XYZ file of C-alpha atoms in Angstrom:
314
model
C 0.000 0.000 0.000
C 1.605 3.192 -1.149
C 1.796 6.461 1.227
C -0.755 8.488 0.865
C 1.570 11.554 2.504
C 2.097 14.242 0.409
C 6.065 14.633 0.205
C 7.281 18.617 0.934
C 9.700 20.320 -1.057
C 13.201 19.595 0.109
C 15.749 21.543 -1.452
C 14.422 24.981 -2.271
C 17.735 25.691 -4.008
C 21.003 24.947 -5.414
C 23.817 24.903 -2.660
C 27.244 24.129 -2.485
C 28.663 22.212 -0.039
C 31.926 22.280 1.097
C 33.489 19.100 3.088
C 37.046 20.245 5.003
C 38.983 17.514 5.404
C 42.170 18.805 8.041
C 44.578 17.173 9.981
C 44.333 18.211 13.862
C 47.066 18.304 16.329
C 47.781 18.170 20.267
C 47.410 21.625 20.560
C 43.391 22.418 20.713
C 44.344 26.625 19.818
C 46.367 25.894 17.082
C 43.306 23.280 15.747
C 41.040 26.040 16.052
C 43.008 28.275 14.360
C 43.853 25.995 11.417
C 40.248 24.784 10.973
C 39.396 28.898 10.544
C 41.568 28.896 7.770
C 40.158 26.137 5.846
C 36.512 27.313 6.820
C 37.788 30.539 4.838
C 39.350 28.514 2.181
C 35.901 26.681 1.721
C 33.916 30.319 1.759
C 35.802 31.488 -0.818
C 34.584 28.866 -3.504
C 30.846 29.971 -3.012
C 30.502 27.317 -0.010
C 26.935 27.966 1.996
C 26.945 24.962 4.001
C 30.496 24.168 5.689
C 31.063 20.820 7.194
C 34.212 20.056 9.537
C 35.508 16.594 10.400
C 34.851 14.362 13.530
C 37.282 15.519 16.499
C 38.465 18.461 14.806
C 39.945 19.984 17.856
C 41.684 17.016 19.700
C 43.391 13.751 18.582
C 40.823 10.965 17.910
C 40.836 8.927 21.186
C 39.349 7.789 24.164
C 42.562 8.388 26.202
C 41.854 11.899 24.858
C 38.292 12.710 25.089
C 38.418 13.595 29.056
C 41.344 15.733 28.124
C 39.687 18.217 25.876
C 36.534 17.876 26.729
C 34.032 21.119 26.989
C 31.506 22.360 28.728
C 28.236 23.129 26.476
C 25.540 23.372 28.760
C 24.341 25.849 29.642
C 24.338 27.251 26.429
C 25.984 29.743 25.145
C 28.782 28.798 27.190
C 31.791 30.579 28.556
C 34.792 31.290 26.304
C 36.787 29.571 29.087
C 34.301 26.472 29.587
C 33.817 25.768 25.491
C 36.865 27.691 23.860
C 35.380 25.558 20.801
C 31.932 26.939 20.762
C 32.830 30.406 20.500
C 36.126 29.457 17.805
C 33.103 28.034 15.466
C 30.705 30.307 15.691
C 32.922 32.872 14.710
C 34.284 30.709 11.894
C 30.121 30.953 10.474
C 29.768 34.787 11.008
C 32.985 35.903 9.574
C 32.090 33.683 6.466
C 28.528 33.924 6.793
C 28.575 29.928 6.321
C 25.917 27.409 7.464
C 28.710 25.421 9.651
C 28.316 21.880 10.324
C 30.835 21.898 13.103
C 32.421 18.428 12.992
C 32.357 17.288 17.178
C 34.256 17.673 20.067
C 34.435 16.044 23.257
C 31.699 17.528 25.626
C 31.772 17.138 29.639
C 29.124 17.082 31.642
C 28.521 17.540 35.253
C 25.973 16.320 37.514
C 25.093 16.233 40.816
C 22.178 13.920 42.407
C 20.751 13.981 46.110
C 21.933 10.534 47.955
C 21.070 9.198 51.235
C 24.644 9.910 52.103
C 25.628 13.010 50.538
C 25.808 14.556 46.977
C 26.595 11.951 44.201
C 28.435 13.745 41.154
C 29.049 12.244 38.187
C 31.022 13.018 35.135
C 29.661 12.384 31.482
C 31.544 12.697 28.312
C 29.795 13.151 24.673
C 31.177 13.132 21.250
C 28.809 16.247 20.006
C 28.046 18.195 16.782
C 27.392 21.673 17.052
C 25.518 23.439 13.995
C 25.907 27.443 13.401
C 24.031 29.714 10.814
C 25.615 32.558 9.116
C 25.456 34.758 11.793
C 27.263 32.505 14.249
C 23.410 31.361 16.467
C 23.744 28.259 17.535
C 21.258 26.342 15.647
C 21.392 22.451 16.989
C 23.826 20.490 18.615
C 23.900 16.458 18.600
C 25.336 13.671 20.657
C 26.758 10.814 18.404
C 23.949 8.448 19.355
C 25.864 4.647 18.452
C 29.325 4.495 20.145
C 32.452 3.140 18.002
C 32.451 -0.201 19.803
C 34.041 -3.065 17.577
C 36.589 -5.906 17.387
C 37.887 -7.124 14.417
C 40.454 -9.385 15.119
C 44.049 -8.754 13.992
C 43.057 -5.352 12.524
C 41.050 -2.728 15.111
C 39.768 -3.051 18.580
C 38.034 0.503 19.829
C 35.266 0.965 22.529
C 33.816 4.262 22.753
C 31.575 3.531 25.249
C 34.992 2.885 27.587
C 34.338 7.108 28.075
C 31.850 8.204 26.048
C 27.795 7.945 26.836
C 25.495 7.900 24.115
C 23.287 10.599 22.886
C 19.525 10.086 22.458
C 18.565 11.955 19.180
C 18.007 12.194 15.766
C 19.053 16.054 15.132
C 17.342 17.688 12.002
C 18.874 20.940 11.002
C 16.770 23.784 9.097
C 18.649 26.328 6.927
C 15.480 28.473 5.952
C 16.887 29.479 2.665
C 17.490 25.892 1.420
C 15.211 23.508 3.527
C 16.664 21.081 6.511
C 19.452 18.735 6.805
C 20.330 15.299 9.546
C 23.632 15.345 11.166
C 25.155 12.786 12.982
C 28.155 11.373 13.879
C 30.684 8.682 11.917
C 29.316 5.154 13.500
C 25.570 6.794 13.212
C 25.838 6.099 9.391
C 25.710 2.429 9.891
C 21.943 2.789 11.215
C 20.179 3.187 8.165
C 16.894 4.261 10.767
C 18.332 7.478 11.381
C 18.598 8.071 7.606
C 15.108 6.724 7.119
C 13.433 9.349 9.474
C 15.113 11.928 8.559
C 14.687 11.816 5.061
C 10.777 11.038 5.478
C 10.813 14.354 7.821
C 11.813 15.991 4.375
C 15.771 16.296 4.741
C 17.671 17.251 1.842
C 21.120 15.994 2.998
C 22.489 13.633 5.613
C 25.818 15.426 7.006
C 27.846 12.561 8.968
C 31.412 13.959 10.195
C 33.598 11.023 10.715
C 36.695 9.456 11.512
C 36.506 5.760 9.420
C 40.206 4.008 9.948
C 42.631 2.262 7.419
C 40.555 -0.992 8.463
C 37.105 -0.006 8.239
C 37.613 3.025 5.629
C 38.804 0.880 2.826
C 35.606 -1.808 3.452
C 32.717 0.714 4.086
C 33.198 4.218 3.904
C 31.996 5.101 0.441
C 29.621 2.096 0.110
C 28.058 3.255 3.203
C 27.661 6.827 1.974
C 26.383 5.495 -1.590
C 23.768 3.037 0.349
C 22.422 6.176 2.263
C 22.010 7.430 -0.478
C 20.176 5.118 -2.738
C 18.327 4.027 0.675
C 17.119 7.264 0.594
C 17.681 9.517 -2.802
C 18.995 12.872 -1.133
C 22.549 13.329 -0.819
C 25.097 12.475 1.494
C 28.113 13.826 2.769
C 30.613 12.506 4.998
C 33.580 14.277 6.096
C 36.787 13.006 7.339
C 39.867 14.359 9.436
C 42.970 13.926 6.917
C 45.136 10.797 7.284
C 48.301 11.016 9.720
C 50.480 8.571 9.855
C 52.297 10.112 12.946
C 49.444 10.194 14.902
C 47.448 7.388 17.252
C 44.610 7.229 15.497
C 44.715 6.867 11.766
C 42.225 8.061 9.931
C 40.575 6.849 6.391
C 40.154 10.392 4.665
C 38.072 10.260 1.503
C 36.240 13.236 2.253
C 33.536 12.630 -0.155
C 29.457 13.528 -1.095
C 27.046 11.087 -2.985
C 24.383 12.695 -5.313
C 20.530 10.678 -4.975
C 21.042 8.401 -7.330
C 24.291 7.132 -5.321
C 26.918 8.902 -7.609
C 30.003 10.005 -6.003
C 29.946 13.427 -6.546
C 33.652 14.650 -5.462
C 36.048 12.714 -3.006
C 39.155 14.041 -1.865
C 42.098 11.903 -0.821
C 44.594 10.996 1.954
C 45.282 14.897 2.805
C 43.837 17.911 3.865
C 41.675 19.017 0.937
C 38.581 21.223 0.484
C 35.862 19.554 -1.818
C 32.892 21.375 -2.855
C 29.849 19.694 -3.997
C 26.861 21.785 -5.702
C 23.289 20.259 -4.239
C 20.264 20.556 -6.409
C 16.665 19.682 -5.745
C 16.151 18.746 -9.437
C 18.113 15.741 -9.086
C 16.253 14.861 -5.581
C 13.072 14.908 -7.625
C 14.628 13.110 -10.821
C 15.665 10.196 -8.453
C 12.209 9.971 -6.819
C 10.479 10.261 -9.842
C 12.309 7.905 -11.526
C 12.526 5.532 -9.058
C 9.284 5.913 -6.987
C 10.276 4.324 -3.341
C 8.361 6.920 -1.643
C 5.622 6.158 -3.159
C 5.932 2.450 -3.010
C 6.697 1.917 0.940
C 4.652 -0.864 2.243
C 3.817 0.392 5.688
C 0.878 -2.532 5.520
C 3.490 -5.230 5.612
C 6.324 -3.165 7.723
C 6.084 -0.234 9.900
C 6.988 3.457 8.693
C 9.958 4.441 11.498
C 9.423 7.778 11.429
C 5.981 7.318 13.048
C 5.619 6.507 16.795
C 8.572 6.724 19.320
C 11.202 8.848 17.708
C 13.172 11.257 19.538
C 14.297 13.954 17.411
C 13.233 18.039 17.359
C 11.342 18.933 14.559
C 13.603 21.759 12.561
C-alpha cells in the first residue's frame, strides 16, 4: 500500500557544499586556528553549508576525550568552559557559512541527592554543534551509536569505555534551502536514522567522521552510496585527513554522494577542500524515476518515522 503523505519540497535551491577535510594536532588553539583557515578557504569557492571533520579539535581517542573535553551546557557557554563553541561560531559569522561543526568532546557535570551526601558524576559526549551565518547556535547532537568493535588482527576501539550515548536524531533547518540530519561517523551504519530523517523531508544527511585504514577501505563510500540510494537525497561525509604520525589513523576520503548514489567529489589521503553543488532537481529526478516513496509498504512493515522517535522537529 503506497503512502498516501504528500512529500514537501526539500531543497528549495542549489547549494554548495563544502566538506574540510584537516589534519588536527595536540594543541586544541592551534586546531582552532587551522580549521578557521580552511573554513575561509571553503567560503571562498561559493561554499553555503560548511562541514568540519569528527574531532576536529583534539586527537581521535578515548585516552583523549576527558582531556579536551568542553563544557556546552548551559548554552551559550563561557569562552573559558567551550573555547570551541565560541572558535566556530565565529568561523560561520565571519564567512557567513551554514557550519556543520564536525564534534568535540563535551563534559558534563551532575550532581544527584543521595542518602549519604551529593553523588556527582562526570559524562563525556562526542557532540556536533551546527551554526548559521550569523554565528546562532542552531542544533547540537550527541553521536547516538558508540564506536564499539573488534575485528580481530586489525582494530579493537570501545567508545563507550568514556563516552555515553546521545539520544537523538538532530534535524537541522537552513530556511533558505530547507533542513538537513547530522550525525556522527558510527551513526551512518543505522540506516533508521537516515530513514526518518529523510521522510521528515531532509535534503542531505551530514555525517562527520573518523573511518580508519581498516574499516575506511571496506565501508566508507559504500556506506555513503547506500544512504544514499536508501534514501535519494545526498550524502556527505567528512573526514579528518590521514596522519600517519598520529594514534589514530584516519581513512580520509572526504567525499558527497548525489541521490542516485553517484560520487559526486572525493578528496584523498590529505587535507583538501571539496565542494559539492546540491540541487533539488536531481532529488526529484531520483524519486520520480525511481518511486520508493511512493511504493513503501507500511501494511506489511512499519513506517519508522511514526511513533517513538526522539528527534526536534527543525
Amino acid at each position: 500500500m503506497a503512502s498516501s503523505t504528500t512529500p514537501r519540497p526539500v531543497l528549495k535551491q542549489p547549494v554548495k557544499l563544502a566538506c574540510v577535510q584537516l589534519a588536527s594536532g595536540s594543541d586544541k588553539t592551534a586546531n582552532l586556528e587551522h580549521a578557521a583557515d580552511k573554513v575561509r578557504e571553503a567560503a571562498t569557492t561559493g561554499a553555503k553549508i560548511v562541514v568540519l571533520p569528527e574531532c576536529f579539535n583534539s586527537p581521535y581517542g578515548c585516552e583523549h576525550f576527558p582531556s579536551y573535553a568542553e563544557t556546552l551546557l548551559p548554552s551559550p557557554p563561557t569562552p573559558s568552559q567551550s573555547p570551541s563553541f565560541h572558535a566556530l561560531s565565529a568561523m560561520a559569522r565571519d564567512n557567513k557559512v551554514y557550519l556543520i561543526g564536525g564534534s568535540i568532546p563535551e563534559q558534563v557535570n551532575t550532581t544527584t541527592a543521595a542518602a549519604d551526601g551529593d553523588d556527582k558524576k562526570t559524562s563525556y559526549y562526542n557532540t556536533s554543534l551546527i551554526f548559521s551565518p550569523t554565528g546562532a547556535l542552531l542544533a547540537t547532537h550527541r553521536k547516538v551509536h558508540l564506536f564499539d568493535i573488534s575485528i580481530p588482527g586489525k582494530i579493537t576501539f570501545r567508545e563507550s569505555d568514556v563516552l555515553s550515548p546521545g539520544n537523538k536524531l538532530t534535524l537541522v533547518d537552513l530556511p533558505e534551502y530547507g533542513s538537513v540530519a547530522v550525525a556522527i561517523c558510527y551513526d551512518v551504519r543505522f540506516p533508521e536514522l537516515a530513514t526518518i530523517a529523510a521522510r521528515k523531508g531532509c535534503f542531505a544527511l551530514v555525517y562527520p567522521g573518523a573511518f580508519n585504514l581498516t574499516t575506511g577501505p571496506l565501508h566508507w563510500r559504500l556506506l555513503g552510496q547506500a544512504r544514499a540510494v536508501d534514501n535519494q537525497l545526498y550524502v556527505a561525509l567528512c573526514s579528518p585527513a590521514r596522519d600517519m604520525s598520529a594514534g589514530y589513523h584516519a581513512w580520509g576520503h572526504s567525499l558527497v554522494v548525489d541521490p542516485m548514489a553517484q560520487v559526486m567529489v572525493e578528496a584523498g589521503e590529505r587535507e583538501e577542500v571539496v565542494v559539492a553543488e546540491l540541487d533539488g532537481d536531481r532529488i526529484e529526478e531520483a524519486r520520480k524515476g525511481i518511486p520508493l516513496r511512493d511504493q513503501r509498504r507500511f501494511d506489511v512493515y512499519p513506517d519508522v518515522s511514526q511513533g517513538n522517535v526522539n528527534f526536534e522537529e527543525p
